[in-house]
CSV table of C-alpha atoms and ligand atoms in Angstrom, one decimal:
chain,number,residue,atom,x,y,z
A,1,MET,CA,-253.0,11.5,4.3
A,2,LEU,CA,-255.4,11.5,7.3
A,3,GLU,CA,-256.5,8.0,6.2
A,4,ALA,CA,-252.9,6.8,6.3
A,5,ILE,CA,-252.4,8.0,9.8
A,6,THR,CA,-255.7,6.4,11.1
A,7,ASP,CA,-254.6,3.3,9.3
A,8,THR,CA,-251.3,3.3,11.2
A,9,PHE,CA,-253.0,3.8,14.5
A,10,GLU,CA,-255.4,1.0,13.7
A,11,VAL,CA,-252.6,-1.4,12.9
A,12,MET,CA,-250.9,-0.4,16.2
A,13,ARG,CA,-254.0,-0.7,18.3
A,14,ASP,CA,-254.7,-4.2,16.9
A,15,ALA,CA,-251.1,-5.3,17.6
A,16,MET,CA,-251.2,-4.0,21.2
A,17,PRO,CA,-252.7,-7.1,23.0
A,18,VAL,CA,-250.1,-9.5,21.5
A,19,LEU,CA,-247.3,-7.0,22.1
A,20,MET,CA,-248.3,-6.6,25.7
A,21,LYS,CA,-248.2,-10.3,26.1
A,22,GLY,CA,-244.7,-10.2,24.6
A,23,LEU,CA,-243.7,-7.4,26.9
A,24,GLN,CA,-244.9,-9.4,29.9
A,25,MET,CA,-242.7,-12.3,28.8
A,26,THR,CA,-239.8,-9.9,28.4
A,27,VAL,CA,-240.2,-8.5,31.9
A,28,LEU,CA,-240.9,-11.9,33.5
A,29,ILE,CA,-237.6,-13.4,32.0
A,30,THR,CA,-235.7,-10.3,33.0
A,31,ILE,CA,-236.9,-10.4,36.6
A,32,ILE,CA,-236.5,-14.1,37.1
A,33,SER,CA,-233.0,-14.0,35.6
A,34,LEU,CA,-231.9,-10.9,37.6
A,35,LEU,CA,-232.9,-12.6,40.8
A,36,ILE,CA,-230.8,-15.6,39.9
A,37,ALA,CA,-228.1,-13.3,38.7
A,38,LEU,CA,-228.0,-11.5,42.1
A,39,VAL,CA,-227.3,-14.8,43.8
A,40,ILE,CA,-224.6,-15.7,41.2
A,41,GLY,CA,-223.1,-12.2,41.5
A,42,LEU,CA,-223.0,-12.3,45.3
A,43,VAL,CA,-221.4,-15.8,45.5
A,44,PHE,CA,-218.8,-15.3,42.8
A,45,GLY,CA,-218.2,-11.7,43.9
A,46,LEU,CA,-217.3,-13.1,47.4
A,47,PHE,CA,-215.2,-15.7,45.6
A,48,SER,CA,-213.4,-13.0,43.8
A,49,ILE,CA,-212.3,-11.2,47.0
A,50,SER,CA,-211.6,-14.4,48.9
A,51,LYS,CA,-208.1,-15.3,50.2
A,52,ASN,CA,-208.5,-18.7,48.5
A,53,LYS,CA,-206.7,-18.7,45.1
A,54,VAL,CA,-208.9,-21.5,43.7
A,55,LEU,CA,-212.1,-19.6,44.4
A,56,ARG,CA,-210.7,-16.4,43.0
A,57,ALA,CA,-209.6,-18.3,39.8
A,58,ILE,CA,-213.0,-19.9,39.4
A,59,SER,CA,-214.6,-16.5,39.6
A,60,THR,CA,-212.1,-14.9,37.2
A,61,VAL,CA,-212.6,-17.7,34.6
A,62,TYR,CA,-216.4,-17.5,34.8
A,63,VAL,CA,-216.4,-13.7,34.4
A,64,ASN,CA,-213.9,-13.7,31.5
A,65,ILE,CA,-215.6,-16.4,29.6
A,66,ILE,CA,-219.1,-14.8,29.8
A,67,ARG,CA,-217.9,-11.3,29.2
A,68,GLY,CA,-215.6,-12.5,26.4
A,69,THR,CA,-218.2,-14.2,24.2
A,70,PRO,CA,-221.3,-12.7,22.5
A,71,ILE,CA,-224.6,-13.4,24.2
A,72,LEU,CA,-226.1,-14.7,21.0
A,73,VAL,CA,-223.4,-17.4,20.9
A,74,GLN,CA,-224.2,-18.3,24.5
A,75,ILE,CA,-227.9,-18.6,23.7
A,76,LEU,CA,-227.4,-20.9,20.8
A,77,TYR,CA,-224.8,-22.9,22.8
A,78,ILE,CA,-227.2,-23.6,25.6
A,79,TYR,CA,-230.3,-24.2,23.4
A,80,ILE,CA,-228.7,-26.1,20.5
A,81,GLY,CA,-225.0,-26.7,21.2
A,82,ILE,CA,-225.3,-28.6,24.5
A,83,PRO,CA,-228.3,-30.7,23.5
A,84,ALA,CA,-226.4,-31.8,20.4
A,85,VAL,CA,-223.9,-33.7,22.4
A,86,THR,CA,-225.7,-34.5,25.7
A,87,ASP,CA,-229.1,-35.6,26.9
A,88,LEU,CA,-229.7,-32.2,28.4
A,89,ARG,CA,-232.7,-30.5,26.8
A,90,PHE,CA,-233.9,-27.1,27.8
A,91,SER,CA,-237.2,-25.5,26.9
A,92,ALA,CA,-236.7,-22.2,25.1
A,93,PHE,CA,-237.9,-20.4,28.2
A,94,ALA,CA,-235.4,-22.3,30.5
A,95,ALA,CA,-232.6,-21.7,28.1
A,96,GLY,CA,-233.5,-18.0,28.0
A,97,VAL,CA,-233.5,-17.7,31.7
A,98,ILE,CA,-230.2,-19.6,32.1
A,99,VAL,CA,-228.4,-17.4,29.6
A,100,ILE,CA,-229.6,-14.1,30.8
A,101,SER,CA,-228.9,-15.2,34.4
A,102,ILE,CA,-225.3,-16.3,33.8
A,103,ASN,CA,-224.7,-13.3,31.6
A,104,ALA,CA,-226.0,-10.7,34.0
A,105,GLY,CA,-224.4,-12.7,36.9
A,106,ALA,CA,-221.0,-12.2,35.4
A,107,TYR,CA,-221.5,-8.5,35.2
A,108,LEU,CA,-222.9,-8.4,38.8
A,109,VAL,CA,-219.8,-10.2,40.0
A,110,GLU,CA,-217.8,-7.1,39.1
A,111,ILE,CA,-220.5,-4.8,40.6
A,112,PHE,CA,-220.4,-6.8,43.9
A,113,ARG,CA,-216.7,-6.9,44.0
A,114,ALA,CA,-216.4,-3.1,43.4
A,115,GLY,CA,-219.1,-2.4,45.9
A,116,ILE,CA,-217.6,-4.4,48.7
A,117,ASN,CA,-214.2,-3.1,48.0
A,118,SER,CA,-215.5,0.5,48.2
A,119,ILE,CA,-216.3,0.0,51.9
A,120,ASP,CA,-213.5,1.1,54.2
A,121,LYS,CA,-211.3,-1.7,55.4
A,122,GLY,CA,-211.8,-0.4,59.0
A,123,GLN,CA,-215.4,-1.6,58.8
A,124,MET,CA,-214.3,-5.2,58.5
A,125,GLU,CA,-211.7,-4.7,61.2
A,126,ALA,CA,-214.2,-3.2,63.6
A,127,GLY,CA,-216.6,-6.0,63.0
A,128,ARG,CA,-214.0,-8.7,63.5
A,129,THR,CA,-212.7,-7.0,66.6
A,130,LEU,CA,-216.1,-7.2,68.3
A,131,GLY,CA,-216.0,-10.9,67.7
A,132,PHE,CA,-218.1,-11.3,64.6
A,133,SER,CA,-216.9,-13.9,62.1
A,134,TYR,CA,-216.0,-13.0,58.6
A,135,GLY,CA,-219.4,-14.1,57.3
A,136,GLU,CA,-221.3,-12.2,60.0
A,137,THR,CA,-219.3,-9.1,59.4
A,138,MET,CA,-220.1,-9.3,55.7
A,139,ARG,CA,-223.8,-9.8,56.3
A,140,ILE,CA,-224.4,-7.4,59.1
A,141,ILE,CA,-221.9,-4.6,58.4
A,142,ILE,CA,-220.3,-4.7,54.9
A,143,LEU,CA,-223.1,-5.9,52.5
A,144,PRO,CA,-225.8,-3.5,53.8
A,145,GLN,CA,-223.5,-0.5,53.1
A,146,ALA,CA,-222.1,-2.0,49.8
A,147,ILE,CA,-225.5,-2.9,48.4
A,148,LYS,CA,-226.8,0.6,48.9
A,149,ARG,CA,-224.0,1.9,46.9
A,150,MET,CA,-224.5,-0.7,44.2
A,151,LEU,CA,-228.2,0.1,43.6
A,152,PRO,CA,-227.7,2.4,40.6
A,153,ALA,CA,-225.5,-0.3,39.0
A,154,PHE,CA,-228.1,-3.0,39.6
A,155,VAL,CA,-230.7,-0.9,37.8
A,156,ASN,CA,-228.3,-0.4,34.9
A,157,GLN,CA,-227.8,-4.1,34.7
A,158,PHE,CA,-231.5,-4.6,34.7
A,159,ILE,CA,-231.7,-2.3,31.7
A,160,VAL,CA,-228.9,-4.1,29.8
A,161,SER,CA,-230.7,-7.5,30.5
A,162,ILE,CA,-234.0,-6.2,29.2
A,163,LYS,CA,-232.3,-5.3,25.9
A,164,ASP,CA,-230.5,-8.7,25.9
A,165,THR,CA,-233.8,-10.6,26.1
A,166,SER,CA,-234.7,-9.3,22.6
A,167,LEU,CA,-232.0,-11.7,21.3
A,168,LEU,CA,-234.0,-14.6,22.8
A,169,SER,CA,-236.3,-14.2,19.8
A,170,VAL,CA,-233.8,-16.3,17.8
A,171,ILE,CA,-234.9,-19.4,19.8
A,172,GLY,CA,-238.5,-18.6,19.5
A,173,ILE,CA,-239.4,-17.2,22.9
A,174,GLY,CA,-242.5,-15.0,22.6
A,175,GLU,CA,-240.9,-12.0,24.2
A,176,LEU,CA,-241.6,-8.5,22.9
A,177,LEU,CA,-239.6,-8.5,19.8
A,178,MET,CA,-240.6,-12.0,18.7
A,179,SER,CA,-244.3,-11.0,19.3
A,180,GLY,CA,-243.7,-8.1,16.9
A,181,GLN,CA,-242.1,-10.3,14.3
A,182,SER,CA,-245.0,-12.7,14.4
A,183,ILE,CA,-247.5,-9.9,13.8
A,184,TYR,CA,-245.7,-8.2,10.9
A,185,SER,CA,-245.0,-11.5,9.2
A,186,ALA,CA,-248.8,-11.9,9.0
A,187,ASN,CA,-249.9,-8.3,8.2
A,188,PHE,CA,-246.7,-7.0,6.5
A,189,LYS,CA,-246.8,-3.8,8.5
A,190,ALA,CA,-243.2,-4.1,9.7
A,191,PHE,CA,-242.6,-0.3,10.0
A,192,GLU,CA,-245.6,0.3,12.2
A,193,ILE,CA,-245.0,-2.7,14.4
A,194,LEU,CA,-241.3,-2.3,14.9
A,195,THR,CA,-241.9,1.4,15.7
A,196,LEU,CA,-244.4,0.3,18.4
A,197,VAL,CA,-242.0,-2.3,19.7
A,198,GLY,CA,-239.3,0.3,19.9
A,199,ILE,CA,-241.5,2.7,21.8
A,200,LEU,CA,-242.5,0.0,24.3
A,201,TYR,CA,-238.8,-0.9,25.0
A,202,PHE,CA,-238.0,2.8,25.2
A,203,ILE,CA,-240.7,3.6,27.8
A,204,ILE,CA,-239.5,0.9,30.2
A,205,ILE,CA,-235.8,1.5,29.7
A,206,TYR,CA,-236.1,5.2,29.9
A,207,THR,CA,-238.1,5.0,33.1
A,208,LEU,CA,-235.5,2.8,34.6
A,209,THR,CA,-232.8,5.2,33.5
A,210,LEU,CA,-234.5,8.0,35.3
A,211,PHE,CA,-234.9,5.8,38.3
A,212,SER,CA,-231.2,4.9,38.3
A,213,ARG,CA,-230.2,8.6,38.0
A,214,TRP,CA,-232.4,9.5,40.8
A,215,LEU,CA,-230.8,6.8,43.0
A,216,GLU,CA,-227.4,8.1,42.0
A,217,ARG,CA,-228.3,11.6,43.1
A,218,ARG,CA,-229.7,10.3,46.3
A,219,MET,CA,-226.4,8.5,47.0
A,220,ASP,CA,-224.4,11.7,46.5
A,221,VAL,CA,-226.4,13.5,49.0
A,222,SER,CA,-226.0,11.0,51.8
B,1,MET,CA,-203.2,-11.1,81.7
B,2,ILE,CA,-201.3,-10.6,78.5
B,3,LYS,CA,-198.0,-12.4,77.9
B,4,ILE,CA,-196.2,-11.8,74.7
B,5,GLU,CA,-193.1,-13.9,73.9
B,6,ASN,CA,-190.6,-13.4,71.0
B,7,LEU,CA,-193.3,-11.8,68.9
B,8,LYS,CA,-192.2,-11.2,65.3
B,9,LYS,CA,-194.1,-9.8,62.4
B,10,SER,CA,-193.0,-9.2,58.8
B,11,PHE,CA,-194.9,-7.8,55.8
B,12,GLY,CA,-193.1,-9.6,53.0
B,13,LYS,CA,-189.5,-8.7,53.3
B,14,LEU,CA,-190.1,-5.9,55.7
B,15,GLU,CA,-189.5,-7.0,59.3
B,16,VAL,CA,-191.7,-4.7,61.4
B,17,LEU,CA,-191.6,-6.4,64.8
B,18,LYS,CA,-188.3,-8.1,65.6
B,19,ASP,CA,-188.5,-9.6,69.0
B,20,ILE,CA,-191.1,-8.3,71.4
B,21,ASN,CA,-191.5,-9.6,74.9
B,22,VAL,CA,-194.1,-7.9,77.1
B,23,LYS,CA,-196.2,-8.8,80.1
B,24,VAL,CA,-199.3,-6.9,81.1
B,25,GLU,CA,-200.7,-7.5,84.6
B,26,PRO,CA,-204.5,-7.3,85.3
B,27,GLN,CA,-205.7,-3.8,85.8
B,28,GLU,CA,-202.5,-2.4,84.5
B,29,VAL,CA,-202.4,0.6,82.1
B,30,VAL,CA,-199.6,0.4,79.6
B,31,CYS,CA,-198.9,3.2,77.2
B,32,VAL,CA,-196.8,2.5,74.0
B,33,ILE,CA,-194.9,5.4,72.5
B,34,GLY,CA,-192.4,5.7,69.7
B,35,PRO,CA,-191.7,7.3,66.4
B,36,SER,CA,-193.9,6.9,63.4
B,37,GLY,CA,-193.3,3.5,61.6
B,38,SER,CA,-191.8,1.9,64.7
B,39,GLY,CA,-194.4,-0.8,64.7
B,40,LYS,CA,-196.7,0.3,67.5
B,41,SER,CA,-199.9,-0.3,65.6
B,42,THR,CA,-198.7,-3.6,64.3
B,43,PHE,CA,-197.8,-4.6,67.8
B,44,LEU,CA,-201.3,-3.7,69.1
B,45,ARG,CA,-203.0,-5.4,66.1
B,46,CYS,CA,-201.1,-8.6,66.7
B,47,ILE,CA,-202.6,-8.8,70.2
B,48,ASN,CA,-206.1,-9.5,68.8
B,49,ARG,CA,-204.7,-11.0,65.6
B,50,LEU,CA,-205.9,-8.4,63.2
B,51,GLU,CA,-202.4,-9.0,62.0
B,52,GLU,CA,-201.2,-12.6,61.9
B,53,PRO,CA,-197.8,-12.8,63.8
B,54,THR,CA,-195.0,-14.5,61.9
B,55,GLY,CA,-193.4,-15.7,65.0
B,56,GLY,CA,-193.7,-16.0,68.8
B,57,ALA,CA,-196.7,-16.5,71.0
B,58,ILE,CA,-199.3,-14.3,72.6
B,59,PHE,CA,-201.2,-15.5,75.7
B,60,ILE,CA,-204.3,-13.9,76.9
B,61,GLU,CA,-205.2,-15.2,80.3
B,62,ASP,CA,-203.2,-18.3,79.6
B,63,THR,CA,-204.8,-19.0,76.2
B,64,ASN,CA,-202.4,-18.9,73.3
B,65,ILE,CA,-204.3,-16.8,70.8
B,66,THR,CA,-201.8,-17.5,68.0
B,67,ASP,CA,-202.8,-21.2,68.2
B,68,PRO,CA,-205.1,-21.8,65.2
B,69,LYS,CA,-207.0,-24.3,67.3
B,70,ASN,CA,-208.4,-21.6,69.5
B,71,ASN,CA,-211.6,-19.8,68.3
B,72,ILE,CA,-210.3,-16.3,67.5
B,73,ASN,CA,-213.9,-14.9,67.4
B,74,LYS,CA,-214.6,-16.0,70.9
B,75,MET,CA,-211.3,-14.6,72.2
B,76,ARG,CA,-211.7,-11.3,70.5
B,77,GLN,CA,-214.9,-10.8,72.5
B,78,LYS,CA,-212.7,-10.4,75.5
B,79,LEU,CA,-210.5,-7.8,73.7
B,80,GLY,CA,-212.0,-4.5,73.1
B,81,MET,CA,-210.3,-2.3,70.4
B,82,VAL,CA,-210.6,1.4,69.6
B,83,PHE,CA,-209.2,2.7,66.4
B,84,GLN,CA,-207.8,6.1,65.4
B,85,GLN,CA,-210.5,6.4,62.6
B,86,PHE,CA,-213.3,5.3,65.0
B,87,ASN,CA,-214.8,2.8,62.4
B,88,LEU,CA,-218.3,3.2,63.6
B,89,PHE,CA,-220.9,1.5,61.4
B,90,PRO,CA,-222.5,4.4,59.5
B,91,HIS,CA,-225.7,2.5,58.6
B,92,MET,CA,-226.6,2.0,62.2
B,93,THR,CA,-227.7,4.4,64.9
B,94,VAL,CA,-225.3,5.1,67.7
B,95,LEU,CA,-227.3,2.8,70.0
B,96,ASN,CA,-227.4,0.0,67.4
B,97,ASN,CA,-223.7,0.3,66.9
B,98,ILE,CA,-223.3,-0.5,70.6
B,99,THR,CA,-226.0,-3.2,70.8
B,100,ALA,CA,-225.3,-5.1,67.6
B,101,ALA,CA,-222.6,-7.3,68.9
B,102,PRO,CA,-224.0,-8.2,72.4
B,103,LYS,CA,-227.4,-8.9,70.8
B,104,ARG,CA,-226.0,-11.3,68.1
B,105,LEU,CA,-223.0,-12.7,69.8
B,106,LYS,CA,-224.3,-13.0,73.4
B,107,GLY,CA,-227.9,-13.6,72.7
B,108,ILE,CA,-228.9,-10.7,74.9
B,109,SER,CA,-232.5,-9.6,74.3
B,110,GLU,CA,-233.2,-6.3,72.4
B,111,GLU,CA,-234.6,-4.7,75.6
B,112,ASP,CA,-231.6,-5.7,77.9
B,113,ALA,CA,-229.1,-4.7,75.1
B,114,ASN,CA,-230.7,-1.3,74.8
B,115,LYS,CA,-230.6,-0.8,78.6
B,116,ILE,CA,-226.9,-1.7,78.6
B,117,GLY,CA,-226.4,0.5,75.6
B,118,MET,CA,-228.0,3.5,77.2
B,119,GLN,CA,-225.9,3.0,80.4
B,120,LEU,CA,-222.8,3.0,78.3
B,121,LEU,CA,-223.8,6.1,76.4
B,122,GLU,CA,-224.4,7.8,79.7
B,123,LYS,CA,-221.0,6.8,80.8
B,124,VAL,CA,-219.4,8.4,77.8
B,125,GLY,CA,-221.7,11.4,77.9
B,126,LEU,CA,-223.7,10.7,74.8
B,127,GLU,CA,-227.1,9.6,76.2
B,128,ASP,CA,-228.8,12.2,74.0
B,129,LYS,CA,-227.2,10.8,70.8
B,130,ALA,CA,-228.7,7.2,71.0
B,131,LYS,CA,-230.9,7.6,67.9
B,132,VAL,CA,-228.4,9.6,65.9
B,133,TYR,CA,-226.4,8.2,63.0
B,134,PRO,CA,-222.6,8.4,63.4
B,135,ASP,CA,-222.3,10.9,60.5
B,136,ASN,CA,-224.0,13.5,62.6
B,137,LEU,CA,-221.4,13.3,65.5
B,138,SER,CA,-218.3,15.3,66.0
B,139,GLY,CA,-215.0,13.4,66.0
B,140,GLY,CA,-214.8,13.4,69.8
B,141,GLN,CA,-218.4,12.1,70.1
B,142,LYS,CA,-217.6,9.4,67.5
B,143,GLN,CA,-214.6,8.2,69.4
B,144,ARG,CA,-216.6,8.1,72.7
B,145,ALA,CA,-219.3,6.1,70.9
B,146,ALA,CA,-216.7,3.7,69.6
B,147,ILE,CA,-215.4,3.2,73.2
B,148,ALA,CA,-218.9,2.5,74.4
B,149,ARG,CA,-219.3,0.0,71.5
B,150,ALA,CA,-216.2,-1.9,72.5
B,151,LEU,CA,-217.2,-1.8,76.2
B,152,ALA,CA,-220.6,-3.4,75.4
B,153,MET,CA,-219.0,-6.8,74.9
B,154,GLU,CA,-217.6,-6.5,78.5
B,155,PRO,CA,-214.0,-7.1,77.5
B,156,ASN,CA,-211.3,-7.8,80.1
B,157,ILE,CA,-208.8,-5.8,78.1
B,158,MET,CA,-209.0,-2.7,76.0
B,159,LEU,CA,-206.6,-1.9,73.1
B,160,PHE,CA,-206.4,1.7,71.9
B,161,ASP,CA,-204.5,2.7,68.8
B,162,GLU,CA,-204.0,6.5,68.9
B,163,PRO,CA,-207.6,7.2,69.8
B,164,THR,CA,-207.1,11.0,69.8
B,165,SER,CA,-204.8,11.5,66.8
B,166,ALA,CA,-207.7,12.1,64.4
B,167,LEU,CA,-209.4,14.6,66.6
B,168,ASP,CA,-209.5,18.4,66.7
B,169,PRO,CA,-207.5,19.6,69.8
B,170,GLU,CA,-210.6,20.7,71.6
B,171,MET,CA,-212.1,17.3,71.4
B,172,VAL,CA,-209.2,15.4,72.8
B,173,GLY,CA,-209.9,16.1,76.4
B,174,ASP,CA,-213.4,14.5,76.5
B,175,VAL,CA,-212.0,11.3,75.0
B,176,LEU,CA,-209.0,11.2,77.4
B,177,GLU,CA,-211.4,11.8,80.4
B,178,VAL,CA,-213.4,8.7,79.4
B,179,MET,CA,-210.3,6.7,79.2
B,180,LYS,CA,-209.1,7.9,82.6
B,181,ASP,CA,-212.4,6.8,84.1
B,182,LEU,CA,-211.9,3.4,82.6
B,183,ALA,CA,-208.4,3.2,84.1
B,184,LYS,CA,-209.8,4.2,87.5
B,185,GLU,CA,-212.3,1.4,87.3
B,186,GLY,CA,-209.5,-1.1,86.9
B,187,MET,CA,-209.7,-1.9,83.2
B,188,THR,CA,-206.6,-3.4,81.8
B,189,MET,CA,-205.5,-1.2,78.9
B,190,VAL,CA,-202.8,-1.1,76.2
B,191,ILE,CA,-202.7,2.4,74.7
B,192,VAL,CA,-200.7,3.5,71.7
B,193,THR,CA,-200.6,7.3,72.1
B,194,HIS,CA,-198.8,10.5,71.2
B,195,GLU,CA,-200.4,12.2,74.2
B,196,MET,CA,-197.3,12.3,76.5
B,197,GLY,CA,-199.1,14.2,79.3
B,198,PHE,CA,-201.9,11.6,79.3
B,199,ALA,CA,-199.3,8.8,79.4
B,200,ARG,CA,-197.5,10.3,82.3
B,201,GLU,CA,-200.7,10.8,84.2
B,202,VAL,CA,-202.5,7.5,83.6
B,203,ALA,CA,-199.9,4.9,82.6
B,204,ASP,CA,-198.6,2.4,85.2
B,205,ARG,CA,-195.9,1.6,82.7
B,206,VAL,CA,-194.6,3.2,79.5
B,207,ILE,CA,-193.1,1.2,76.6
B,208,PHE,CA,-190.8,3.0,74.2
B,209,MET,CA,-190.7,1.3,70.8
B,210,ASP,CA,-188.3,1.9,67.9
B,211,GLY,CA,-187.3,0.0,64.9
B,212,GLY,CA,-189.4,-3.1,65.8
B,213,TYR,CA,-187.9,-3.5,69.3
B,214,ILE,CA,-188.9,-2.4,72.7
B,215,VAL,CA,-186.0,-0.1,73.5
B,216,GLU,CA,-187.0,0.8,77.0
B,217,GLU,CA,-189.8,0.4,79.4
B,218,GLY,CA,-190.5,1.6,82.9
B,219,ASP,CA,-192.9,3.7,85.0
B,220,PRO,CA,-193.7,7.1,83.6
B,221,GLU,CA,-191.3,9.1,85.8
B,222,GLN,CA,-188.4,6.8,84.8
B,223,ILE,CA,-189.1,7.1,81.1
B,224,PHE,CA,-190.0,10.7,80.9
B,225,ASP,CA,-187.7,12.2,83.5
B,226,ASN,CA,-184.8,9.8,83.4
B,227,PRO,CA,-184.6,7.9,80.1
B,228,GLN,CA,-181.6,5.6,79.8
B,229,HIS,CA,-181.3,5.1,76.1
B,230,GLU,CA,-180.1,7.6,73.5
B,231,ARG,CA,-183.0,6.8,71.2
B,232,THR,CA,-185.5,7.4,74.0
B,233,LYS,CA,-183.9,10.7,74.8
B,234,ALA,CA,-183.8,11.8,71.2
B,235,PHE,CA,-187.5,10.8,70.7
B,236,LEU,CA,-188.7,12.6,73.9
B,237,SER,CA,-186.7,15.8,73.1
B,238,LYS,CA,-188.7,16.0,69.9
B,239,VAL,CA,-192.1,15.4,71.3
B,240,LEU,CA,-192.0,17.0,74.7
C,1,ATP,N1,-200.4,-4.1,56.0
C,1,ATP,C1,-199.1,-3.7,55.8
C,1,ATP,N2,-198.4,-4.1,54.7
C,1,ATP,C2,-197.1,-3.7,54.6
C,1,ATP,N3,-196.4,-2.9,55.4
C,1,ATP,C3,-197.1,-2.5,56.5
C,1,ATP,C4,-198.5,-2.9,56.8
C,1,ATP,N4,-198.8,-2.3,57.9
C,1,ATP,C5,-197.8,-1.6,58.4
C,1,ATP,N5,-196.7,-1.7,57.6
C,1,ATP,C6,-195.4,-1.1,57.7
C,1,ATP,O1,-194.9,-1.5,59.0
C,1,ATP,C7,-194.2,-0.5,59.6
C,1,ATP,C8,-194.8,-0.2,61.0
C,1,ATP,O2,-196.1,0.3,60.9
C,1,ATP,P1,-197.0,0.7,62.1
C,1,ATP,O3,-198.3,1.1,61.5
C,1,ATP,O4,-197.0,-0.4,63.0
C,1,ATP,O5,-196.2,1.9,62.7
C,1,ATP,P2,-196.7,2.8,63.9
C,1,ATP,O6,-195.6,2.8,64.9
C,1,ATP,O7,-198.0,2.5,64.3
C,1,ATP,O8,-196.6,4.3,63.2
C,1,ATP,P3,-197.6,5.5,63.4
C,1,ATP,O9,-197.1,6.3,64.6
C,1,ATP,O10,-197.3,6.3,62.1
C,1,ATP,O11,-199.0,5.0,63.4
C,1,ATP,C9,-194.3,0.7,58.7
C,1,ATP,O12,-193.1,0.8,57.9
C,1,ATP,C10,-195.4,0.4,57.7
C,1,ATP,O13,-195.3,1.0,56.5
C,2,MG,MG1,-199.9,3.5,64.2
């Protein structure tokens, strides 16, 4: 019995270096993708509240397509589908970043839109009345207030995207789950390795969840 | 100073302003009164194009502000506006609320802007609130800060939309005092108000609006003591 437990720990300890590499990849892809997604979310979020019908339509179509299809399909589409009919080739890493970015971006569009709409109309009017342009009022007056309110939702999207990166294992990116798979296909200790993989995801995600809740509480106070 | 010709404004099918003609002379104080829903706010908001007029023309110092060729952002710098709900920027200190526009739009240095800001705060009696955030001010203080913010762009004309309607009664006096000072200094002002006493005391001219028209206008004595139209009489008998 005791031997079985020490065995388990040994398996886990030996797996740690590779898993930590995988975890690094998971975090790296998530951070790069989220940064790109923030830009996408801001731009298409502004489209979605614009007076221009065409811009609004572009934003709606983008959001609906991404939210209306499974992310696994999107991954295969970018990595295998598009190269099958064009000369475009993506490395697995690039394909992963693209998919997570446009996927998180679509959800951030809604977060930006809701955040900006939550700011009282009088703020825009006050800014415009002073002589600021629409863009200046957005940048100086509306967005600083809106982004503060959006912070908990940003952190939640970060959590969702971290989980989504595990799907990138299907195109062979060495993120956390893929690293685990490569270990247990060699040592056949699937139970121990997957438990450890789960624990590593959990630690990161739960920490972020607590952070997000803390942010939400702080918002309520102010 | 302001010349409004055949101004019309509709929201969809609802025609709110039907045919408004007004002239405001330099240094004149004009108070606009009338029942709720008569189009007073819409009228005021058309003057700085917060509402896009559906007809007519508005000239500010001979520039047609309804002409899309004219830069509305530049023209608005000359038109201060004060709202019923203050609309201070909650993420900036009171001083920054005041200095944000002159710094960014007029390229005034931080130091000079702060100096101007402090002078304005002194003028409205809030010099000790410079570093405070708007959430920590009373309603009357907020409105005085909002007036200071509008003045910081050195406008030629100030527009007020019921500046005291959201205030507790004991706060109204301070705000009206600041506005009286402005009138004495010769600021051109258009004020939508329910404060009949204030209108009588400060206005050079009172405009009574009802149903999207200017029903009657004249100096305060004429309007308040000797109204000519039935609708003016009916309105005044309710509010006085
Ligand atoms: N953005 C808008 N869209 C549609 N209708 C509007 C809009 N703004 C105002 N209205 C309508 O126009 C009419 C005039 O409104 P306005 O706010 O100008 O009246 P007011 O004289 O300022 O009234 P109050 O004394 O209550 O402030 C009202 O019937 C109002 O419902
Ligand atoms: Mg009104």
